[in-house]
Amino acid sequence: MYKTKTILLLLGITLLIGLAGCSAYREEALERMRKEKRESEERSEEKYNKKEETKTFKGTSYTGKTDEQILDVLKKKKFRNLSSGEMDELMDRVKEYLHTPYLWGGESKDGIDCSSFVQTVMNMALGVKLPRTSLEQSKIGNQIDLDDVSLGDLIFFDTMDKGHVSHVGIYLDEGLFVHSGSRTGVAIASLNDDFYNKTFLFAKRVF
């Protein structure tokens, strides 16, 4: 009996050590991938600084306003593709995640990446179900001209200079969009920003 208990104890210890090792290895691998993503975006930013802009948006409705104030102003405006109830719900869900830190692979308010943020908000606010990654999300819906983009449309970028979609955000108004950026977390950004203007690929309407 004593010998059996000893063997079981040793097996338990071995299992715990193995699990701890797996967990440590997984975290190390994730951190390495996050670092590679940051470095790739930095190289991409340097490259795209040399490209020409695709479009400049003009508007003064949101000048000098905080992200929260921008969302409040948007609630009072009317957009052709959203009812007032849908608008309120979308803005409330976006505000709920504002300032959440960026985390590659993250899916919660403790940390979230760009595609999970878009997937979560669009589902909770509008019932639109999207795939998990930005690349897969870019295959959903109908592509639209940037001149026709409206609140709730998705906009896609090649921020990592990979030749394909690597980032996504939700368009708001006057060139503004909300996203989970690797440096900012969930925040409102502008397509007038050189980096986003030059890495922009296309827009999609998914509802």
PDB file of C-alpha atoms in Angstrom:
ATOM      1  CA  MET A   1       0.000   0.000   0.000  1.00  0.00           C
ATOM      2  CA  TYR A   2       2.782   2.397   0.978  1.00  0.00           C
ATOM      3  CA  LYS A   3       4.642   1.581  -2.229  1.00  0.00           C
ATOM      4  CA  THR A   4       1.499   2.244  -4.305  1.00  0.00           C
ATOM      5  CA  LYS A   5       0.941   5.630  -2.641  1.00  0.00           C
ATOM      6  CA  THR A   6       4.564   6.568  -3.251  1.00  0.00           C
ATOM      7  CA  ILE A   7       4.293   5.695  -6.942  1.00  0.00           C
ATOM      8  CA  LEU A   8       1.060   7.682  -7.284  1.00  0.00           C
ATOM      9  CA  LEU A   9       2.658  10.660  -5.539  1.00  0.00           C
ATOM     10  CA  LEU A  10       5.658  10.562  -7.868  1.00  0.00           C
ATOM     11  CA  LEU A  11       3.372  10.314 -10.885  1.00  0.00           C
ATOM     12  CA  GLY A  12       1.385  13.314  -9.634  1.00  0.00           C
ATOM     13  CA  ILE A  13       4.521  15.387  -9.150  1.00  0.00           C
ATOM     14  CA  THR A  14       5.788  14.432 -12.603  1.00  0.00           C
ATOM     15  CA  LEU A  15       2.446  15.418 -14.151  1.00  0.00           C
ATOM     16  CA  LEU A  16       2.438  18.798 -12.385  1.00  0.00           C
ATOM     17  CA  ILE A  17       5.983  19.515 -13.518  1.00  0.00           C
ATOM     18  CA  GLY A  18       5.017  18.595 -17.069  1.00  0.00           C
ATOM     19  CA  LEU A  19       1.957  20.852 -17.021  1.00  0.00           C
ATOM     20  CA  ALA A  20       3.972  23.725 -15.606  1.00  0.00           C
ATOM     21  CA  GLY A  21       6.546  23.213 -18.318  1.00  0.00           C
ATOM     22  CA  CYS A  22       3.878  23.208 -21.040  1.00  0.00           C
ATOM     23  CA  SER A  23       2.317  26.379 -19.635  1.00  0.00           C
ATOM     24  CA  ALA A  24       5.669  28.140 -19.463  1.00  0.00           C
ATOM     25  CA  TYR A  25       6.534  27.059 -23.003  1.00  0.00           C
ATOM     26  CA  ARG A  26       3.163  28.266 -24.335  1.00  0.00           C
ATOM     27  CA  GLU A  27       3.549  31.675 -22.673  1.00  0.00           C
ATOM     28  CA  GLU A  28       7.096  31.977 -24.008  1.00  0.00           C
ATOM     29  CA  ALA A  29       5.900  31.132 -27.528  1.00  0.00           C
ATOM     30  CA  LEU A  30       3.056  33.673 -27.320  1.00  0.00           C
ATOM     31  CA  GLU A  31       5.417  36.388 -26.098  1.00  0.00           C
ATOM     32  CA  ARG A  32       7.814  35.630 -28.946  1.00  0.00           C
ATOM     33  CA  MET A  33       4.977  35.919 -31.479  1.00  0.00           C
ATOM     34  CA  ARG A  34       3.824  39.208 -29.931  1.00  0.00           C
ATOM     35  CA  LYS A  35       7.352  40.581 -30.180  1.00  0.00           C
ATOM     36  CA  GLU A  36       7.630  39.526 -33.825  1.00  0.00           C
ATOM     37  CA  LYS A  37       4.284  41.220 -34.570  1.00  0.00           C
ATOM     38  CA  ARG A  38       5.431  44.487 -32.945  1.00  0.00           C
ATOM     39  CA  GLU A  39       8.721  44.436 -34.859  1.00  0.00           C
ATOM     40  CA  SER A  40       6.934  43.687 -38.136  1.00  0.00           C
ATOM     41  CA  GLU A  41       4.565  46.624 -37.618  1.00  0.00           C
ATOM     42  CA  GLU A  42       7.498  48.928 -36.853  1.00  0.00           C
ATOM     43  CA  ARG A  43       9.236  47.903 -40.095  1.00  0.00           C
ATOM     44  CA  SER A  44       5.965  48.373 -41.958  1.00  0.00           C
ATOM     45  CA  GLU A  45       5.507  51.846 -40.475  1.00  0.00           C
ATOM     46  CA  GLU A  46       8.947  52.907 -41.716  1.00  0.00           C
ATOM     47  CA  LYS A  47       8.188  51.579 -45.208  1.00  0.00           C
ATOM     48  CA  TYR A  48       4.720  53.100 -45.522  1.00  0.00           C
ATOM     49  CA  ASN A  49       5.922  56.520 -44.401  1.00  0.00           C
ATOM     50  CA  LYS A  50       7.355  56.778 -47.929  1.00  0.00           C
ATOM     51  CA  LYS A  51       4.081  55.929 -49.716  1.00  0.00           C
ATOM     52  CA  GLU A  52       1.561  58.405 -51.050  1.00  0.00           C
ATOM     53  CA  GLU A  53      -1.732  58.981 -49.256  1.00  0.00           C
ATOM     54  CA  THR A  54      -4.856  57.386 -50.705  1.00  0.00           C
ATOM     55  CA  LYS A  55      -7.480  59.824 -49.399  1.00  0.00           C
ATOM     56  CA  THR A  56      -7.787  62.749 -46.993  1.00  0.00           C
ATOM     57  CA  PHE A  57     -10.961  63.129 -44.936  1.00  0.00           C
ATOM     58  CA  LYS A  58     -12.196  66.590 -44.051  1.00  0.00           C
ATOM     59  CA  GLY A  59     -14.460  67.234 -41.088  1.00  0.00           C
ATOM     60  CA  THR A  60     -14.641  69.218 -37.880  1.00  0.00           C
ATOM     61  CA  SER A  61     -17.448  67.525 -35.957  1.00  0.00           C
ATOM     62  CA  TYR A  62     -15.062  65.753 -33.592  1.00  0.00           C
ATOM     63  CA  THR A  63     -12.090  68.118 -33.373  1.00  0.00           C
ATOM     64  CA  GLY A  64     -10.701  68.393 -29.841  1.00  0.00           C
ATOM     65  CA  LYS A  65     -13.042  65.761 -28.413  1.00  0.00           C
ATOM     66  CA  THR A  66     -12.096  62.728 -26.337  1.00  0.00           C
ATOM     67  CA  ASP A  67     -12.957  59.233 -27.541  1.00  0.00           C
ATOM     68  CA  GLU A  68     -15.926  59.116 -25.164  1.00  0.00           C
ATOM     69  CA  GLN A  69     -17.208  62.492 -26.384  1.00  0.00           C
ATOM     70  CA  ILE A  70     -16.888  61.380 -30.010  1.00  0.00           C
ATOM     71  CA  LEU A  71     -19.096  58.367 -29.298  1.00  0.00           C
ATOM     72  CA  ASP A  72     -21.667  60.614 -27.590  1.00  0.00           C
ATOM     73  CA  VAL A  73     -21.759  62.942 -30.622  1.00  0.00           C
ATOM     74  CA  LEU A  74     -22.184  59.968 -32.955  1.00  0.00           C
ATOM     75  CA  LYS A  75     -25.236  58.814 -30.989  1.00  0.00           C
ATOM     76  CA  LYS A  76     -27.022  62.033 -31.957  1.00  0.00           C
ATOM     77  CA  LYS A  77     -26.329  61.689 -35.678  1.00  0.00           C
ATOM     78  CA  LYS A  78     -28.311  59.658 -38.182  1.00  0.00           C
ATOM     79  CA  PHE A  79     -26.763  57.120 -40.524  1.00  0.00           C
ATOM     80  CA  ARG A  80     -28.605  55.449 -43.369  1.00  0.00           C
ATOM     81  CA  ASN A  81     -27.681  51.899 -42.411  1.00  0.00           C
ATOM     82  CA  LEU A  82     -28.408  52.009 -38.649  1.00  0.00           C
ATOM     83  CA  SER A  83     -31.552  52.644 -36.620  1.00  0.00           C
ATOM     84  CA  SER A  84     -31.290  54.845 -33.526  1.00  0.00           C
ATOM     85  CA  GLY A  85     -31.528  51.738 -31.340  1.00  0.00           C
ATOM     86  CA  GLU A  86     -28.733  49.997 -33.228  1.00  0.00           C
ATOM     87  CA  MET A  87     -26.642  53.158 -33.051  1.00  0.00           C
ATOM     88  CA  ASP A  88     -27.052  53.396 -29.272  1.00  0.00           C
ATOM     89  CA  GLU A  89     -26.193  49.734 -28.826  1.00  0.00           C
ATOM     90  CA  LEU A  90     -23.108  49.930 -31.044  1.00  0.00           C
ATOM     91  CA  MET A  91     -21.753  53.053 -29.336  1.00  0.00           C
ATOM     92  CA  ASP A  92     -22.423  51.594 -25.875  1.00  0.00           C
ATOM     93  CA  ARG A  93     -20.567  48.383 -26.720  1.00  0.00           C
ATOM     94  CA  VAL A  94     -17.629  50.286 -28.169  1.00  0.00           C
ATOM     95  CA  LYS A  95     -17.494  52.520 -25.094  1.00  0.00           C
ATOM     96  CA  GLU A  96     -17.572  49.421 -22.900  1.00  0.00           C
ATOM     97  CA  TYR A  97     -14.260  48.293 -24.417  1.00  0.00           C
ATOM     98  CA  LEU A  98     -12.557  51.697 -24.751  1.00  0.00           C
ATOM     99  CA  HIS A  99      -9.028  51.747 -23.267  1.00  0.00           C
ATOM    100  CA  THR A 100      -8.884  47.953 -23.008  1.00  0.00           C
ATOM    101  CA  PRO A 101      -5.196  47.076 -23.519  1.00  0.00           C
ATOM    102  CA  TYR A 102      -4.101  45.305 -26.671  1.00  0.00           C
ATOM    103  CA  LEU A 103      -3.193  41.646 -26.304  1.00  0.00           C
ATOM    104  CA  TRP A 104      -2.401  39.417 -29.266  1.00  0.00           C
ATOM    105  CA  GLY A 105      -4.824  36.496 -29.035  1.00  0.00           C
ATOM    106  CA  GLY A 106      -6.730  38.257 -26.235  1.00  0.00           C
ATOM    107  CA  GLU A 107     -10.513  37.996 -26.092  1.00  0.00           C
ATOM    108  CA  SER A 108     -11.535  39.834 -22.915  1.00  0.00           C
ATOM    109  CA  LYS A 109     -11.484  43.235 -21.209  1.00  0.00           C
ATOM    110  CA  ASP A 110      -8.180  42.248 -19.642  1.00  0.00           C
ATOM    111  CA  GLY A 111      -6.655  42.350 -23.131  1.00  0.00           C
ATOM    112  CA  ILE A 112      -8.032  42.043 -26.649  1.00  0.00           C
ATOM    113  CA  ASP A 113      -6.705  42.055 -30.207  1.00  0.00           C
ATOM    114  CA  CYS A 114      -8.174  43.847 -33.217  1.00  0.00           C
ATOM    115  CA  SER A 115     -10.208  41.013 -34.708  1.00  0.00           C
ATOM    116  CA  SER A 116     -11.622  39.820 -31.392  1.00  0.00           C
ATOM    117  CA  PHE A 117     -12.706  43.383 -30.569  1.00  0.00           C
ATOM    118  CA  VAL A 118     -14.503  43.702 -33.910  1.00  0.00           C
ATOM    119  CA  GLN A 119     -15.996  40.218 -33.651  1.00  0.00           C
ATOM    120  CA  THR A 120     -17.283  40.816 -30.109  1.00  0.00           C
ATOM    121  CA  VAL A 121     -18.716  44.300 -30.617  1.00  0.00           C
ATOM    122  CA  MET A 122     -20.423  43.527 -33.931  1.00  0.00           C
ATOM    123  CA  ASN A 123     -22.033  40.410 -32.484  1.00  0.00           C
ATOM    124  CA  MET A 124     -23.141  41.986 -29.200  1.00  0.00           C
ATOM    125  CA  ALA A 125     -24.435  45.216 -30.741  1.00  0.00           C
ATOM    126  CA  LEU A 126     -25.831  44.141 -34.112  1.00  0.00           C
ATOM    127  CA  GLY A 127     -25.996  40.357 -34.021  1.00  0.00           C
ATOM    128  CA  VAL A 128     -23.459  40.143 -36.857  1.00  0.00           C
ATOM    129  CA  LYS A 129     -21.417  36.970 -36.517  1.00  0.00           C
ATOM    130  CA  LEU A 130     -17.880  37.183 -37.872  1.00  0.00           C
ATOM    131  CA  PRO A 131     -14.916  34.789 -38.030  1.00  0.00           C
ATOM    132  CA  ARG A 132     -12.121  35.144 -35.475  1.00  0.00           C
ATOM    133  CA  THR A 133      -9.235  36.573 -37.527  1.00  0.00           C
ATOM    134  CA  SER A 134      -9.005  39.802 -39.508  1.00  0.00           C
ATOM    135  CA  LEU A 135      -8.016  37.882 -42.643  1.00  0.00           C
ATOM    136  CA  GLU A 136     -11.118  35.672 -42.431  1.00  0.00           C
ATOM    137  CA  GLN A 137     -13.312  38.669 -41.569  1.00  0.00           C
ATOM    138  CA  SER A 138     -12.093  40.402 -44.729  1.00  0.00           C
ATOM    139  CA  LYS A 139     -13.743  37.662 -46.806  1.00  0.00           C
ATOM    140  CA  ILE A 140     -17.223  38.454 -45.419  1.00  0.00           C
ATOM    141  CA  GLY A 141     -19.653  41.014 -46.864  1.00  0.00           C
ATOM    142  CA  ASN A 142     -19.492  43.333 -49.860  1.00  0.00           C
ATOM    143  CA  GLN A 143     -16.550  45.562 -50.676  1.00  0.00           C
ATOM    144  CA  ILE A 144     -17.410  49.264 -50.903  1.00  0.00           C
ATOM    145  CA  ASP A 145     -15.608  52.387 -52.065  1.00  0.00           C
ATOM    146  CA  LEU A 146     -13.998  54.497 -49.388  1.00  0.00           C
ATOM    147  CA  ASP A 147     -16.204  57.387 -50.540  1.00  0.00           C
ATOM    148  CA  ASP A 148     -19.271  55.340 -49.551  1.00  0.00           C
ATOM    149  CA  VAL A 149     -18.029  53.976 -46.230  1.00  0.00           C
ATOM    150  CA  SER A 150     -20.415  54.510 -43.312  1.00  0.00           C
ATOM    151  CA  LEU A 151     -20.626  53.856 -39.588  1.00  0.00           C
ATOM    152  CA  GLY A 152     -20.441  50.156 -38.793  1.00  0.00           C
ATOM    153  CA  ASP A 153     -18.550  49.185 -41.939  1.00  0.00           C
ATOM    154  CA  LEU A 154     -15.298  47.289 -41.444  1.00  0.00           C
ATOM    155  CA  ILE A 155     -11.999  48.665 -42.719  1.00  0.00           C
ATOM    156  CA  PHE A 156      -8.968  46.500 -43.324  1.00  0.00           C
ATOM    157  CA  PHE A 157      -5.246  47.193 -43.325  1.00  0.00           C
ATOM    158  CA  ASP A 158      -1.924  45.553 -44.114  1.00  0.00           C
ATOM    159  CA  THR A 159      -0.096  46.944 -41.076  1.00  0.00           C
ATOM    160  CA  MET A 160       2.549  44.218 -41.113  1.00  0.00           C
ATOM    161  CA  ASP A 161       3.581  44.572 -44.772  1.00  0.00           C
ATOM    162  CA  LYS A 162       2.598  40.970 -45.495  1.00  0.00           C
ATOM    163  CA  GLY A 163       0.726  41.619 -48.713  1.00  0.00           C
ATOM    164  CA  HIS A 164      -2.598  40.699 -47.100  1.00  0.00           C
ATOM    165  CA  VAL A 165      -4.979  41.810 -44.351  1.00  0.00           C
ATOM    166  CA  SER A 166      -3.436  41.917 -40.878  1.00  0.00           C
ATOM    167  CA  HIS A 167      -5.584  44.513 -39.069  1.00  0.00           C
ATOM    168  CA  VAL A 168      -9.241  45.530 -38.858  1.00  0.00           C
ATOM    169  CA  GLY A 169     -11.317  48.313 -37.340  1.00  0.00           C
ATOM    170  CA  ILE A 170     -14.918  49.558 -37.254  1.00  0.00           C
ATOM    171  CA  TYR A 171     -15.523  52.725 -39.251  1.00  0.00           C
ATOM    172  CA  LEU A 172     -17.216  55.617 -37.427  1.00  0.00           C
ATOM    173  CA  ASP A 173     -17.417  58.918 -39.335  1.00  0.00           C
ATOM    174  CA  GLU A 174     -15.295  61.575 -41.079  1.00  0.00           C
ATOM    175  CA  GLY A 175     -12.351  59.208 -41.433  1.00  0.00           C
ATOM    176  CA  LEU A 176     -12.449  58.055 -37.817  1.00  0.00           C
ATOM    177  CA  PHE A 177     -12.492  54.397 -36.839  1.00  0.00           C
ATOM    178  CA  VAL A 178     -12.251  52.419 -33.618  1.00  0.00           C
ATOM    179  CA  HIS A 179      -9.878  49.492 -33.244  1.00  0.00           C
ATOM    180  CA  SER A 180      -7.593  47.667 -30.857  1.00  0.00           C
ATOM    181  CA  GLY A 181      -4.163  48.951 -31.814  1.00  0.00           C
ATOM    182  CA  SER A 182      -0.993  47.223 -30.687  1.00  0.00           C
ATOM    183  CA  ARG A 183       0.284  50.485 -29.168  1.00  0.00           C
ATOM    184  CA  THR A 184      -2.956  52.110 -28.051  1.00  0.00           C
ATOM    185  CA  GLY A 185      -5.324  49.332 -27.078  1.00  0.00           C
ATOM    186  CA  VAL A 186      -8.968  50.033 -27.925  1.00  0.00           C
ATOM    187  CA  ALA A 187      -9.084  53.625 -29.132  1.00  0.00           C
ATOM    188  CA  ILE A 188     -10.358  55.862 -31.901  1.00  0.00           C
ATOM    189  CA  ALA A 189      -7.912  56.571 -34.728  1.00  0.00           C
ATOM    190  CA  SER A 190      -8.079  58.432 -38.028  1.00  0.00           C
ATOM    191  CA  LEU A 191      -7.519  57.418 -41.619  1.00  0.00           C
ATOM    192  CA  ASN A 192      -5.837  60.810 -41.981  1.00  0.00           C
ATOM    193  CA  ASP A 193      -3.001  59.397 -39.890  1.00  0.00           C
ATOM    194  CA  ASP A 194      -0.162  58.698 -42.333  1.00  0.00           C
ATOM    195  CA  PHE A 195       0.363  55.112 -41.214  1.00  0.00           C
ATOM    196  CA  TYR A 196      -3.289  54.046 -41.421  1.00  0.00           C
ATOM    197  CA  ASN A 197      -3.905  56.029 -44.593  1.00  0.00           C
ATOM    198  CA  LYS A 198      -1.064  54.270 -46.363  1.00  0.00           C
ATOM    199  CA  THR A 199      -1.698  50.770 -45.012  1.00  0.00           C
ATOM    200  CA  PHE A 200      -5.448  50.873 -45.713  1.00  0.00           C
ATOM    201  CA  LEU A 201      -6.568  48.136 -48.118  1.00  0.00           C
ATOM    202  CA  PHE A 202     -10.370  48.200 -48.468  1.00  0.00           C
ATOM    203  CA  ALA A 203     -13.712  48.493 -46.678  1.00  0.00           C
ATOM    204  CA  LYS A 204     -16.468  45.897 -46.335  1.00  0.00           C
ATOM    205  CA  ARG A 205     -20.157  46.162 -45.438  1.00  0.00           C
ATOM    206  CA  VAL A 206     -21.209  43.115 -43.432  1.00  0.00           C
ATOM    207  CA  PHE A 207     -24.843  43.897 -42.535  1.00  0.00           C
TER     208      PHE A 207
END
